[in-house]
Short mmCIF file of N, CA and C in Angstrom, two decimals:
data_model
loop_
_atom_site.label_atom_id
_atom_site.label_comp_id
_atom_site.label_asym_id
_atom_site.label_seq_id
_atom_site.Cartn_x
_atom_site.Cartn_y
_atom_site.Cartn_z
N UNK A 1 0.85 -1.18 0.00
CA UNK A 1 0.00 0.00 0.00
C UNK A 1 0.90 1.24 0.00
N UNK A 2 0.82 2.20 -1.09
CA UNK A 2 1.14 3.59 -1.03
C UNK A 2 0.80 4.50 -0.04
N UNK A 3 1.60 4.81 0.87
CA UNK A 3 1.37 6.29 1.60
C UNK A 3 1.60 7.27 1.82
N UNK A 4 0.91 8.58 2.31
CA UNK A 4 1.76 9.84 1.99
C UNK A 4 0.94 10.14 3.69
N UNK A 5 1.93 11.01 4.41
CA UNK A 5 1.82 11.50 5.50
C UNK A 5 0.53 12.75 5.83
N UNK A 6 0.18 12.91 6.05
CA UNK A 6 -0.42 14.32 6.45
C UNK A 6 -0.55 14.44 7.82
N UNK A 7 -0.29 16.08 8.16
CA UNK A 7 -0.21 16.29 9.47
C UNK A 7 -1.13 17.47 9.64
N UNK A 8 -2.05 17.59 10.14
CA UNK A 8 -3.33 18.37 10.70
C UNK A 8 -3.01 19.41 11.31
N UNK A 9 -2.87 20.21 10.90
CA UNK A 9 -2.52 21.98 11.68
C UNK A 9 -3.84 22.85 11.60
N UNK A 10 -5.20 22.35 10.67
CA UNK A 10 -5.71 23.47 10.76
C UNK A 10 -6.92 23.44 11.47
N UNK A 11 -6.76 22.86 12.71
CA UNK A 11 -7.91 23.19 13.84
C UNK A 11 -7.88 24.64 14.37
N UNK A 12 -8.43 25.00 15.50
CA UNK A 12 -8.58 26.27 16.22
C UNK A 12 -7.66 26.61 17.17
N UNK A 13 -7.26 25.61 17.37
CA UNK A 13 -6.34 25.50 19.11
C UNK A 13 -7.02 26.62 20.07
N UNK A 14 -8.33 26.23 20.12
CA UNK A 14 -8.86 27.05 21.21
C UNK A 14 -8.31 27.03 22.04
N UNK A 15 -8.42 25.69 22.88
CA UNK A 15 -7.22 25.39 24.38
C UNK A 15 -6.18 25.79 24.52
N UNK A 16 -5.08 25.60 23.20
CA UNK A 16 -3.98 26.14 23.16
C UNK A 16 -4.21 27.58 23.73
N UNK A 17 -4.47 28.26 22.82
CA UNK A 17 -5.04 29.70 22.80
C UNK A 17 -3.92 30.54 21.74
N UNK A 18 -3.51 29.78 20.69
CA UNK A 18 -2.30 29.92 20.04
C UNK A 18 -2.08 28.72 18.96
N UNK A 19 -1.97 29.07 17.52
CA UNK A 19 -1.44 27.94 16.65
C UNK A 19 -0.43 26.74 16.95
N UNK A 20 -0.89 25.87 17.31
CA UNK A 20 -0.07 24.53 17.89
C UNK A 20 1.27 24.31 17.10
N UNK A 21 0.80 24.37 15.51
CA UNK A 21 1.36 24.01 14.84
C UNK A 21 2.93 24.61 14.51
N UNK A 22 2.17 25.98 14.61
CA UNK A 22 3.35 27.12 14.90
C UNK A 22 4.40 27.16 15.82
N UNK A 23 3.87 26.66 16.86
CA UNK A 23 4.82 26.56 18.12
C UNK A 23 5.97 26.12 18.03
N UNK A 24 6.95 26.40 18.65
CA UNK A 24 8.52 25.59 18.42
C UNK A 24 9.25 24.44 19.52
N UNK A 25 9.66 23.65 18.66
CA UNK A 25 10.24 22.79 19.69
C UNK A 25 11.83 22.23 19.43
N UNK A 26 12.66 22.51 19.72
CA UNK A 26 14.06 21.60 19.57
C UNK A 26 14.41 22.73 18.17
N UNK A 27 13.70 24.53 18.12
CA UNK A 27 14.49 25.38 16.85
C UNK A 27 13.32 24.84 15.67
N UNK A 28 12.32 24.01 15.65
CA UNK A 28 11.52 23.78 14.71
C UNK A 28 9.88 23.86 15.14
N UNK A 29 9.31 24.32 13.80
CA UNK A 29 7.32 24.50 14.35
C UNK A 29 7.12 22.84 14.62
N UNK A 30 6.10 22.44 15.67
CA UNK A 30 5.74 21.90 15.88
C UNK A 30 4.91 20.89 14.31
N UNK A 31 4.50 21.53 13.73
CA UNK A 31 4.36 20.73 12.25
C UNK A 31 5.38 20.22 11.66
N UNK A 32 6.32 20.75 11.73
CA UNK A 32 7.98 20.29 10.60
C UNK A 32 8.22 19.35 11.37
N UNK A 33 7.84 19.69 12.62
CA UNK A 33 8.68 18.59 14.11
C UNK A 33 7.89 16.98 13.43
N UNK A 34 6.53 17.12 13.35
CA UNK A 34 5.69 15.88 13.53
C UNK A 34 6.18 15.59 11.60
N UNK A 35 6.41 16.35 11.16
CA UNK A 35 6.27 15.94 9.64
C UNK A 35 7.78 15.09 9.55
N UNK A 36 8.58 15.62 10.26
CA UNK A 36 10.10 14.65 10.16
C UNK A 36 9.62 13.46 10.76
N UNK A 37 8.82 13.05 11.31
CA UNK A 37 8.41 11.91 11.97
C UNK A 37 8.18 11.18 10.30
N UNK A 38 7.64 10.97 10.28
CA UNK A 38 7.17 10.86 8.68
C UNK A 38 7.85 10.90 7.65
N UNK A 39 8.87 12.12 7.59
CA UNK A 39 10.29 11.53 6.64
C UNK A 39 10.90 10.38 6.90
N UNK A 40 11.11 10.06 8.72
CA UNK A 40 11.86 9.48 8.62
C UNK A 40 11.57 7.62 8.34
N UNK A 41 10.39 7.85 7.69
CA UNK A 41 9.90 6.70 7.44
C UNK A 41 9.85 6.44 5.88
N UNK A 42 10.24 7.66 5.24
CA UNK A 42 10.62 7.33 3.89
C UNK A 42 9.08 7.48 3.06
N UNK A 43 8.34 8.17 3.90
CA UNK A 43 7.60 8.88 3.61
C UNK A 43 7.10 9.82 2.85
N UNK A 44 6.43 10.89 1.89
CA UNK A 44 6.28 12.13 1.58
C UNK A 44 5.12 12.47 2.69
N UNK A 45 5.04 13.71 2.73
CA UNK A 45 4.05 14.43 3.64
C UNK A 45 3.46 15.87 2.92
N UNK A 46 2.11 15.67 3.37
CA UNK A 46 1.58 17.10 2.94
C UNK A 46 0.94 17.76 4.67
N UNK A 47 0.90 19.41 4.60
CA UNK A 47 0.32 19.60 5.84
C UNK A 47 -1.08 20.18 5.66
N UNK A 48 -2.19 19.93 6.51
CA UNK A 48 -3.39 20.09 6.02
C UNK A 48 -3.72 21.32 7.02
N UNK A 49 -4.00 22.22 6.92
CA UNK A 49 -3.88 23.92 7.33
C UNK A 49 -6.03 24.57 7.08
N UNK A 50 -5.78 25.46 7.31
CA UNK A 50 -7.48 26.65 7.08
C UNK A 50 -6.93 27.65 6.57
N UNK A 51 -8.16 28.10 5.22
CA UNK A 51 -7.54 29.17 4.81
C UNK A 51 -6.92 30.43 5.60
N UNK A 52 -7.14 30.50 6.53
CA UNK A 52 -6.10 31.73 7.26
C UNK A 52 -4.63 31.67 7.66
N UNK A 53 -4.55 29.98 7.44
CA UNK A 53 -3.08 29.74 7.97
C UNK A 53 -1.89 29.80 6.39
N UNK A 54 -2.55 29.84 5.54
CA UNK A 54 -2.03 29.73 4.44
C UNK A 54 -0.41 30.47 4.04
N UNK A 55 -0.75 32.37 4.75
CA UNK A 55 0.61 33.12 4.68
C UNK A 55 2.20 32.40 5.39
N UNK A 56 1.30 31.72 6.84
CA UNK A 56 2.22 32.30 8.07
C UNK A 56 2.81 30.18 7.21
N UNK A 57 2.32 29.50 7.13
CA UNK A 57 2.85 27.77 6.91
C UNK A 57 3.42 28.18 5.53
N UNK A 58 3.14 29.22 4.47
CA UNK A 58 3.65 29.26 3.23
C UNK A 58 5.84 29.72 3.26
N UNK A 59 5.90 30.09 4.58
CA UNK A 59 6.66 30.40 5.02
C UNK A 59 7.80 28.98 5.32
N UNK A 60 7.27 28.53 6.13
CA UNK A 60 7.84 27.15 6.39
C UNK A 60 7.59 25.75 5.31
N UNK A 61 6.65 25.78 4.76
CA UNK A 61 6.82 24.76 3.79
C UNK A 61 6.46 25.02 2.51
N UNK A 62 6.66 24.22 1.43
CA UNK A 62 6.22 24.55 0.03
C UNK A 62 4.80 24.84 0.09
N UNK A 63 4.69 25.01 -1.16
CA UNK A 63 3.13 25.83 -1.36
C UNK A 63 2.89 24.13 -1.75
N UNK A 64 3.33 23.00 -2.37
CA UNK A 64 2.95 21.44 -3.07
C UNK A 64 3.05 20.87 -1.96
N UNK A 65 3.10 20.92 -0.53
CA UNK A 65 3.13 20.71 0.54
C UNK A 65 2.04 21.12 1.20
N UNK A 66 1.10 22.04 0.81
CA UNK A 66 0.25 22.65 1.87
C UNK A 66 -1.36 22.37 1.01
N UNK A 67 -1.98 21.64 2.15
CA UNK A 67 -3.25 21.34 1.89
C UNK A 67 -4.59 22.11 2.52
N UNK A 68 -5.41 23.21 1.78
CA UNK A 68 -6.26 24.08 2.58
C UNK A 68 -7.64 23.65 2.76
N UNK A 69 -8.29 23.59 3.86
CA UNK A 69 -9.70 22.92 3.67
C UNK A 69 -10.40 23.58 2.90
N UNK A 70 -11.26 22.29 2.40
CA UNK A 70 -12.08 22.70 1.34
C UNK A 70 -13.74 22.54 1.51
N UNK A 71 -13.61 21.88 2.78
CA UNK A 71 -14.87 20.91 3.14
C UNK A 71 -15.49 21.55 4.32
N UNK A 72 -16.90 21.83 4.33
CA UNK A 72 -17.52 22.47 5.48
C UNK A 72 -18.20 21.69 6.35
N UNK A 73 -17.34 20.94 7.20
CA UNK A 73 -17.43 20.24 8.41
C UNK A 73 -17.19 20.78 9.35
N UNK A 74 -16.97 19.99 10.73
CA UNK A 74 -16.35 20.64 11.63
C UNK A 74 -15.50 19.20 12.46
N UNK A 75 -14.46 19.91 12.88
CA UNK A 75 -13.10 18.97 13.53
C UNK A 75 -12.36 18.19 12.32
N UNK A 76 -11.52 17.02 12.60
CA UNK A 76 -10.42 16.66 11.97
C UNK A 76 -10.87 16.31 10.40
N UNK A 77 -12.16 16.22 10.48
CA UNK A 77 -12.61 15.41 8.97
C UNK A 77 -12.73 16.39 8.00
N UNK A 78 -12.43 17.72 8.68
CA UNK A 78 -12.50 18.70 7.45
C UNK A 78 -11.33 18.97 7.01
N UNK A 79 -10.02 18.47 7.40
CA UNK A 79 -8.98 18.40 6.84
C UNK A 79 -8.56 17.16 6.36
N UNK A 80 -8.77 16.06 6.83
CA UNK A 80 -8.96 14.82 6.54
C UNK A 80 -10.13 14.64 4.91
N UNK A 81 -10.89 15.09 5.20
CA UNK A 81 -11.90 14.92 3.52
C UNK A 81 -11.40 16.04 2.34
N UNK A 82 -10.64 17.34 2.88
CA UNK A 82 -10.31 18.26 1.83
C UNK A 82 -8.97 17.23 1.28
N UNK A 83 -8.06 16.57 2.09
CA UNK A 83 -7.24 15.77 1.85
C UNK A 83 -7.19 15.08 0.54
N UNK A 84 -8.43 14.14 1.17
CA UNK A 84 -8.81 13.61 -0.11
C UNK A 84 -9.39 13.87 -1.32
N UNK A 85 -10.27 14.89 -1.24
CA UNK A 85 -10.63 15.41 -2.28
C UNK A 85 -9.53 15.67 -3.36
N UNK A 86 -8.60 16.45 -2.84
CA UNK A 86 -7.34 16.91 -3.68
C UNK A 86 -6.49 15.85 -4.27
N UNK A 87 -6.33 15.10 -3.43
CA UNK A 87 -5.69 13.55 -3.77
C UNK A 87 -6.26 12.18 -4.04
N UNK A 88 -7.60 11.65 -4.54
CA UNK A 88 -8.56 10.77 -3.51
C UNK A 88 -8.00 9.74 -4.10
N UNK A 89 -6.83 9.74 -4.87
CA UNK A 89 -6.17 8.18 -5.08
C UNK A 89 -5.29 7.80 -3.77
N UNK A 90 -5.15 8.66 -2.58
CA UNK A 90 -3.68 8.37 -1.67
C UNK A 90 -4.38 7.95 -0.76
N UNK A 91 -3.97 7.28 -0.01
CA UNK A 91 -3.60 6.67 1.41
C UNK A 91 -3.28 6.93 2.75
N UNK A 92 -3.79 7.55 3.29
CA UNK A 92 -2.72 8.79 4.05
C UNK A 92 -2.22 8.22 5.56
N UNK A 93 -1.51 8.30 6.21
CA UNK A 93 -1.00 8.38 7.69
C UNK A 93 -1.14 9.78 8.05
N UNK A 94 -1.88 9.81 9.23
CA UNK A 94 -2.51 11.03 9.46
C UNK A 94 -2.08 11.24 10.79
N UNK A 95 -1.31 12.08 11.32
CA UNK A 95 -1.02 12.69 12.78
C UNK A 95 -1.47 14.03 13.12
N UNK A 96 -1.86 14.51 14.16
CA UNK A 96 -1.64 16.11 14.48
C UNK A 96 -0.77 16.46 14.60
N UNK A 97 -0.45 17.84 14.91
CA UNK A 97 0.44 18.33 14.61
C UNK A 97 1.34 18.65 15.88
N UNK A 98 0.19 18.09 17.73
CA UNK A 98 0.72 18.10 18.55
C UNK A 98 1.01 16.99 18.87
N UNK A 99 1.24 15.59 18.17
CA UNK A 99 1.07 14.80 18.56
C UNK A 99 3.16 14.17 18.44
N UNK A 100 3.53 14.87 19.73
CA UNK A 100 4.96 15.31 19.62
C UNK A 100 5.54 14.22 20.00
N UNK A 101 5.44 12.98 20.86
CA UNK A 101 6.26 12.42 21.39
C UNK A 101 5.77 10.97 20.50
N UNK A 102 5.22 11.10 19.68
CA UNK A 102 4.98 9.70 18.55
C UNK A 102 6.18 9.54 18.09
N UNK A 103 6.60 8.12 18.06
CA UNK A 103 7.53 7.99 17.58
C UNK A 103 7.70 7.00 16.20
N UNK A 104 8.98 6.88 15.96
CA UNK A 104 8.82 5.93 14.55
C UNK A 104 8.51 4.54 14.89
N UNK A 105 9.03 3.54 16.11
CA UNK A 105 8.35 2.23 16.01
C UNK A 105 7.10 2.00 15.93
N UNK A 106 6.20 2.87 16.95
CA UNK A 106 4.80 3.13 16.62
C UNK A 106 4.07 3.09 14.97
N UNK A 107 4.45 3.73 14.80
CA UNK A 107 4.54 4.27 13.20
C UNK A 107 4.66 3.18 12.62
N UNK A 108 5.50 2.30 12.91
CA UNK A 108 5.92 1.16 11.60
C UNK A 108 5.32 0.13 11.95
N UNK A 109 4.90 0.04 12.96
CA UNK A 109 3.96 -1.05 13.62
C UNK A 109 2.53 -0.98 13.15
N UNK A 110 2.25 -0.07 12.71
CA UNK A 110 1.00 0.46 11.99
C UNK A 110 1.18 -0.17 10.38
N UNK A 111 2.12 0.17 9.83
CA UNK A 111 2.06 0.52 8.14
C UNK A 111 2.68 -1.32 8.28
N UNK A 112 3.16 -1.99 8.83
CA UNK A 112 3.34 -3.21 9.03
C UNK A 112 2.15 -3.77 8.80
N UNK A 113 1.26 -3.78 9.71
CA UNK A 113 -0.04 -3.95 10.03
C UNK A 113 -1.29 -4.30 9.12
N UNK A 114 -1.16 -2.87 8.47
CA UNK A 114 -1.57 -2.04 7.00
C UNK A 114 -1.49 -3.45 5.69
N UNK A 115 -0.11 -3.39 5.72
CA UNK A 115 0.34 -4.73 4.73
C UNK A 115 0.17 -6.15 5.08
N UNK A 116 0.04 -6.39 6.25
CA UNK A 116 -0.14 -7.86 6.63
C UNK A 116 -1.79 -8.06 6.56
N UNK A 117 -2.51 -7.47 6.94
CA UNK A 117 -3.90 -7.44 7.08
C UNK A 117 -4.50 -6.33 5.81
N UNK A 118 -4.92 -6.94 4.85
CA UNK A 118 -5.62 -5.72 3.81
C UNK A 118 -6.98 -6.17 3.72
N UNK A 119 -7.64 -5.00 3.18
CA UNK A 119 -8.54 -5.34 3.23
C UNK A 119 -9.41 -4.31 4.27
N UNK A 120 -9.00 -4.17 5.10
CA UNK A 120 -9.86 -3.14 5.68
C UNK A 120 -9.72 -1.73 5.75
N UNK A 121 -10.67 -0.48 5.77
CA UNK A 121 -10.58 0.61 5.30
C UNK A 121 -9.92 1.73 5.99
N UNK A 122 -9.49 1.45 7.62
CA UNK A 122 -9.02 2.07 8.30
C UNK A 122 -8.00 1.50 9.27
N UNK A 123 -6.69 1.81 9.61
CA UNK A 123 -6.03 1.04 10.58
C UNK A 123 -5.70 2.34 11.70
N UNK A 124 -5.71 1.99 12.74
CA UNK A 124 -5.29 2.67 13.93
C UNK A 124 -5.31 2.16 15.12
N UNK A 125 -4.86 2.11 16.06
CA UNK A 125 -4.50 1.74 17.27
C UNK A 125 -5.89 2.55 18.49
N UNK A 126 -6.01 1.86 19.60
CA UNK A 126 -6.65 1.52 20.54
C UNK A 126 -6.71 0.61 22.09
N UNK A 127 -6.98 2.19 22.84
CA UNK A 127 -6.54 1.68 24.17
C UNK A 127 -7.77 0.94 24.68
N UNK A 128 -8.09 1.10 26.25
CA UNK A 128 -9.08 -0.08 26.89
C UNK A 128 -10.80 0.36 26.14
N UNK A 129 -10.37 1.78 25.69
CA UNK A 129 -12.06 2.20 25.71
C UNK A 129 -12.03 3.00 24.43
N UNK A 130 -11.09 3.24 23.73
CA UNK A 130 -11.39 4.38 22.81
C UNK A 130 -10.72 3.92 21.24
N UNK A 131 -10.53 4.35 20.33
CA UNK A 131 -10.20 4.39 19.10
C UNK A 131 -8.85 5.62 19.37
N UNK A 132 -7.82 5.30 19.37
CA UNK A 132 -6.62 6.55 18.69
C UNK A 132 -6.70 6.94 17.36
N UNK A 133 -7.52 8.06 16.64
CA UNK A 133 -7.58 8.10 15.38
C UNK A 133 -5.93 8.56 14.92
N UNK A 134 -5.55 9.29 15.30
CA UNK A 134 -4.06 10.01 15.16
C UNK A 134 -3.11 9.11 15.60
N UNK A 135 -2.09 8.63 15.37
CA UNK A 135 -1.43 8.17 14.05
C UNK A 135 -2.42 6.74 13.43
N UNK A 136 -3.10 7.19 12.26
CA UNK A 136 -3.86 6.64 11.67
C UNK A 136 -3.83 6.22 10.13
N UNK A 137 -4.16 4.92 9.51
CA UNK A 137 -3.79 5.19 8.57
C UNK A 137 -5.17 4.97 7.87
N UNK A 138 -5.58 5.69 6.48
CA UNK A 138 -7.14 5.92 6.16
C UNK A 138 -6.67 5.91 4.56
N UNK A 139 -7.72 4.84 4.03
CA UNK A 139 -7.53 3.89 3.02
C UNK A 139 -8.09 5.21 1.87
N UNK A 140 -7.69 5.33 0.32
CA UNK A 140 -8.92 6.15 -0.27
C UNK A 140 -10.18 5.26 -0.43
N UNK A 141 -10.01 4.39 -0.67
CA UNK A 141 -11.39 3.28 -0.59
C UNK A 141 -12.23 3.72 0.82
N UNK A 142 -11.95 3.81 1.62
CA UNK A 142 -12.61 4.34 2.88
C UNK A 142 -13.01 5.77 3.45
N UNK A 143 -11.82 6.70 2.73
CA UNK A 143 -12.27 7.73 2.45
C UNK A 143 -13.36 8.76 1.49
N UNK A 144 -13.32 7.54 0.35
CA UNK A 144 -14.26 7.85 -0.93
C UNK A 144 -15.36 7.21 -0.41
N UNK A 145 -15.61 6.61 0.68
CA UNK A 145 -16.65 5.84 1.19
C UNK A 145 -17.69 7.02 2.15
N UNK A 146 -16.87 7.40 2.83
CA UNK A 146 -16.93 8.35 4.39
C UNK A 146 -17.55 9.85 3.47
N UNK A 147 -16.91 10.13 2.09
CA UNK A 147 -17.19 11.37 1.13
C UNK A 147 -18.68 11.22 0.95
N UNK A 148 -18.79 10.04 0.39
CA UNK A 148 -20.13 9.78 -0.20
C UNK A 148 -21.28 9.84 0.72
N UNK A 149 -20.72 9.65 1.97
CA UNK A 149 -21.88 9.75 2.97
C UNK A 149 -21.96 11.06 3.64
N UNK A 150 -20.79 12.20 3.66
CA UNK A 150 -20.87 13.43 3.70
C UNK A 150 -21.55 14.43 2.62
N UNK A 151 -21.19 13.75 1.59
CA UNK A 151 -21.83 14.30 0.30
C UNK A 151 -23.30 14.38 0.12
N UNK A 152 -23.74 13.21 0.62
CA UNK A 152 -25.39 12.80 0.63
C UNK A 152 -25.86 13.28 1.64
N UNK A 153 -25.41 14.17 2.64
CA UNK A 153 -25.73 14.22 4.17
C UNK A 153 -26.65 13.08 4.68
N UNK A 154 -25.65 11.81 4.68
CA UNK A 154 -25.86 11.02 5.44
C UNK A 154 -25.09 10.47 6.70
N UNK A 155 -23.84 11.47 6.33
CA UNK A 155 -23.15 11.17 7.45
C UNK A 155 -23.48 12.14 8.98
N UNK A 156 -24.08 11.87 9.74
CA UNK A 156 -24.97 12.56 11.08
C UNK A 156 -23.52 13.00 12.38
N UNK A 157 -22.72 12.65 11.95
CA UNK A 157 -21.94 12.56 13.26
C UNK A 157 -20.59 12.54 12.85
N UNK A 158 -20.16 13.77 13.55
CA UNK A 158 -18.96 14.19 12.96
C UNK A 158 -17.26 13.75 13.51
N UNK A 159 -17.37 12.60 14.69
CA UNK A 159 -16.62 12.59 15.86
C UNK A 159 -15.59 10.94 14.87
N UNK A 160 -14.58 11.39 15.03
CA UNK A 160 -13.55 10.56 14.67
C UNK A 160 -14.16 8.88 15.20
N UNK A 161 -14.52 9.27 16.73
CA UNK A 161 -15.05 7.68 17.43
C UNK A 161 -15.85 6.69 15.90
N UNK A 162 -16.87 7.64 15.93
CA UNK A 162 -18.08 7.54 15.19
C UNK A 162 -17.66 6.80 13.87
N UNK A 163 -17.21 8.10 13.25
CA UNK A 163 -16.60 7.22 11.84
C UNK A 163 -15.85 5.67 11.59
N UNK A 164 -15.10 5.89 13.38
CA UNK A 164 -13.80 4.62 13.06
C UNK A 164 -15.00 3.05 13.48
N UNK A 165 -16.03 3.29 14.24
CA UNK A 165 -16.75 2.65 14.75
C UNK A 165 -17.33 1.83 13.31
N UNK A 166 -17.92 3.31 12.49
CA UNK A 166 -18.64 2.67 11.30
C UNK A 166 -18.30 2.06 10.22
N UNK A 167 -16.79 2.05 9.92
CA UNK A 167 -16.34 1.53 8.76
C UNK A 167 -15.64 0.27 9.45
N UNK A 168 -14.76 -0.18 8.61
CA UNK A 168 -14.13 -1.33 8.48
C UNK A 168 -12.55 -1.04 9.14
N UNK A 169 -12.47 -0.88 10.49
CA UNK A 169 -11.43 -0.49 11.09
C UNK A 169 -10.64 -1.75 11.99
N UNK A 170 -9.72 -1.62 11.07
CA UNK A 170 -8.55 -2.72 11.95
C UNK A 170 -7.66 -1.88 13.04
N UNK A 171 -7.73 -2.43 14.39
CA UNK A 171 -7.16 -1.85 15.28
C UNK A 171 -5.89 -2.57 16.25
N UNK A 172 -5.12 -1.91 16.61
CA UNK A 172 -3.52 -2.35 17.20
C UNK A 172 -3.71 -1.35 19.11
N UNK A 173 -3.84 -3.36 19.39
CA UNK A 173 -3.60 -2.56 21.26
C UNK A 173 -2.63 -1.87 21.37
N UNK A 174 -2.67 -0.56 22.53
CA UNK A 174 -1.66 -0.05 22.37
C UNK A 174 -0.92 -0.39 24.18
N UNK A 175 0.53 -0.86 23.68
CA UNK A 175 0.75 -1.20 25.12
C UNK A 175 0.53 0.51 26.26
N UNK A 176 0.31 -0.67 27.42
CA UNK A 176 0.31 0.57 28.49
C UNK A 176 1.37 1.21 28.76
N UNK A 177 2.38 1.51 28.75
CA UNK A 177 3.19 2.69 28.57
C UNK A 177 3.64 3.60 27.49
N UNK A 178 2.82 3.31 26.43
CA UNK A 178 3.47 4.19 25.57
C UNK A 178 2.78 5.23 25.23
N UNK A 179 3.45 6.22 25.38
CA UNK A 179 3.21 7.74 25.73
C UNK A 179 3.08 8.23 24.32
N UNK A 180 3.14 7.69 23.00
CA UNK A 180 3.41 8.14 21.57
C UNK A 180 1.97 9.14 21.10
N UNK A 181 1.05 8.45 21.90
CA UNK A 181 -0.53 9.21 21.70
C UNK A 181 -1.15 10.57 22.45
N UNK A 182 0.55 10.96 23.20
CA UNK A 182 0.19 11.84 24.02
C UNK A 182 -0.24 13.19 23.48
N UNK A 183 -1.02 14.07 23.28
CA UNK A 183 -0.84 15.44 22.49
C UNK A 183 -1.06 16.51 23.65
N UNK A 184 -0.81 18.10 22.67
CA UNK A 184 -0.89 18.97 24.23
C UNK A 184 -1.49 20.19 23.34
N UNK A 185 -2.48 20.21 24.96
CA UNK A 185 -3.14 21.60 24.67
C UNK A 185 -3.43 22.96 25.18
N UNK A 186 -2.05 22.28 26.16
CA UNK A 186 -2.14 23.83 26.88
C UNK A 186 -0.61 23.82 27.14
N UNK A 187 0.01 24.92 27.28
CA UNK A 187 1.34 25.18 27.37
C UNK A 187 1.86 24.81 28.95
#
């Protein structure tokens, strides 16, 4: 299976109270930070942004790098479905952009996963009670699926749970110490 990275910068960061993505860590924005995660997997990556973020990310990454929503939803699926729209042949591995302490075994334990088990439309990991949508990997077959039911307004419910519940989602326990799913929303 072909994949290309995307990393989610264009929420509100209400909590934050400040662009997450923007933020710096180790001399780099918190997006470049999570997107080297993703190089270093031999990866390409695009970053998925709102039209207002367009000036200040045109700065830090290519303009063939930067993905603007296109889709009038609300939360991750509106960068997640503009995604696809633009691309709807790709595959994507999908992280936020705070999602800082993910690391690469995580990561490869997934796209491992991905290839040993096909066939189903979504892979992501899951603790005692929940779905981890972020680091996720989302099929276009499943995405052109999830479109069609946004398209028709049949899709009622906009919550990552929801979606991963309804499709065809293969999921990876995640051991109890690993901190890779940690994200942050307040300084």
């Amino acid at each position: 299976m072909e994949i290309t990275g995307l990393v989610l910068c264009g929420g509100r960061s209400m909590r934050m109270g400040t662009d997450k993505g923007l933020l710096l860590k180790n001399g780099k924005s918190w997006a470049r930070f999570v997107a080297d995660k993703i190089l270093a997997l031999n990866i390409p990556f695009k970053i998925s942004i709102n039209p207002n973020q367009v000036n200040e990310y045109g700065v830090i990454f290519k303009d063939e790098e930067l993905i603007v929503d296109q889709v009038d939803i609300s939360g991750p699926l509106k960068g997640i479905l503009s995604a696809h729209l633009q691309y709807p042949e790709k595959n994507w591995l999908i992280l936020a952009c705070d999602m800082l302490e993910m690391d690469v075994e995580t990561l490869q334990r997934l796209l491992k996963a991905a290839q040993e088990v096909p066939g189903n439309e979504f892979y992501v990991y899951k603790n005692e009670k929940f779905y981890e949508p972020f680091g996720g990997i989302y099929t276009a077959a499943g995405l052109q699926k999830l479109y069609e039911l946004y398209r028709n307004n049949l899709l009622t419910n906009f919550s990552m749970q929801y979606v991963l519940n309804k499709f065809e989602t293969y999921s990876i326990s995640i051991k109890n110490n690993n901190t890779a799913f940690s994200n942050y929303n307040s300084l």
